[in-house]
């Protein structure tokens, strides 16, 4: 639907068909701009949300369950990648991260040049153009560089810098979130190599990881309190909250330890749910709930670092029966919880099986504000607004491209999913090397409608489908975009087949 609208707009501008865009502009003008709160959990499986996995989920998530019951649940939503950095790039830019220099894995965490080019339109930059105040509170993990304060001595022998201990207080952050569309940033680089606690472009404190999650929650609540009055008098906010949990280090604070009865990961996930509850309570307290679009999702699936075999033995299946976990090309790597609530516009208790990708935020915001994107932005972004509002059940996306930690591609269209590797493409068993050793085919084709667990590879029986999906993926790569519009370049040469594949 939006592909058509977007085409319509482009056509409208080209041929002067004003009637083509009038209905959308009219619709946007009639509704107040909502605040947008986007909460991104780090390494949380589809099955970690109780409401999404009633049969095989054992972790209590009352606040996420409430969000689901008050809004819409998407059952076929995907992170752009099976790992952190590339998903975050796609979320904020509407472009698949495999079009950048990052062809696999993640950024190091500190002192990596920013992955988002300084002239690229981001979601917060777009929203700022439309009167929004913007903030990111949490884990950035999209690169920045740093300048140590005068007199500071590097202590890390590996890189000649101080990263393991955190950047010294007073260090300057260069190319960070406040240069990529955010008015305000409070948080850290990533969850593993702590950069120190950063406010805007300055390290303000060395960091004790165990305190990070509750502090992030308090900071998000404070932001809502500080901006409530302005929001009610016409200046909406966009608050992006990329949480550091339940990613490693899995460190629930003492008041949460033992709560789940499933070990540290269960406790930490419950604490994560409680932080979401605190944010929802702040919106209630300040009278902002009705006109705030809250989205909750995750940057990739549950990590094996959560001790997934141990959780499974206790009856908790973090991928809810989907195959694999974080890093893999299988569904457990990238099918994520996706809940959206906006009481003024979204029907409570709704469900949608729309195929969507986290890259879709930018185009969704564009349609929401009735303001078309330039052709140089959001090359892989499709508006899901009609699905959010329940005005269509027609598929909005032609297809979604998935990507694993090892840079393995997969493409999904309708029920069909083609993966260009013989194994997991990540950490799951069999790895691609192991799969090759045991003679498994170089390609995997699954029909997710009949085989959601990706148990039966049917590539040999369906050569026409394999060829069609391969051709579509190739076109998306070579066109530099997967949405209608002029061809664009990728930042590097993108190799569709990784080493060893045919
Ligand atoms: Ca992650």
PDB file of C-alpha atoms in Angstrom, residues 5 30 53 96 129 146 182 230 239 257 261 268 286 319-320 352 364 400 443-444 446 450 455 461:
ATOM      1  CA  UNK A   5       1.547   5.786  -2.071  1.00  0.00           C
ATOM      2  CA  UNK A  30      -6.293  16.553  11.115  1.00  0.00           C
ATOM      3  CA  UNK A  53       4.690 -17.061  24.127  1.00  0.00           C
ATOM      4  CA  UNK A  96      19.944  -1.876   5.499  1.00  0.00           C
ATOM      5  CA  UNK A 129      12.267  19.149  10.867  1.00  0.00           C
ATOM      6  CA  UNK A 146      36.839  10.569  21.189  1.00  0.00           C
ATOM      7  CA  UNK A 182      19.424  13.887  18.625  1.00  0.00           C
ATOM      8  CA  UNK A 230       6.013  21.371  26.192  1.00  0.00           C
ATOM      9  CA  UNK A 239      12.456   9.538  22.903  1.00  0.00           C
ATOM     10  CA  UNK A 257      17.803 -11.500  41.899  1.00  0.00           C
ATOM     11  CA  UNK A 261      13.100 -18.692  39.533  1.00  0.00           C
ATOM     12  CA  UNK A 268      17.188  -9.473  34.240  1.00  0.00           C
ATOM     13  CA  UNK A 286       1.901  13.281  33.010  1.00  0.00           C
ATOM     14  CA  UNK A 319      12.779 -18.019  20.640  1.00  0.00           C
ATOM     15  CA  UNK A 320       9.259 -19.392  21.179  1.00  0.00           C
ATOM     16  CA  UNK A 352      -1.046  -7.994  12.818  1.00  0.00           C
ATOM     17  CA  UNK A 364       6.240   5.252   8.896  1.00  0.00           C
ATOM     18  CA  UNK A 400      12.465  -8.357   3.800  1.00  0.00           C
ATOM     19  CA  UNK A 443      21.065 -23.017   0.158  1.00  0.00           C
ATOM     20  CA  UNK A 444      18.139 -23.258   2.547  1.00  0.00           C
ATOM     21  CA  UNK A 446      11.764 -22.887   4.075  1.00  0.00           C
ATOM     22  CA  UNK A 450       3.850 -24.769   7.108  1.00  0.00           C
ATOM     23  CA  UNK A 455      13.075 -27.863  10.031  1.00  0.00           C
ATOM     24  CA  UNK A 461      12.071 -29.308  -4.795  1.00  0.00           C
TER      25      UNK A 461
END
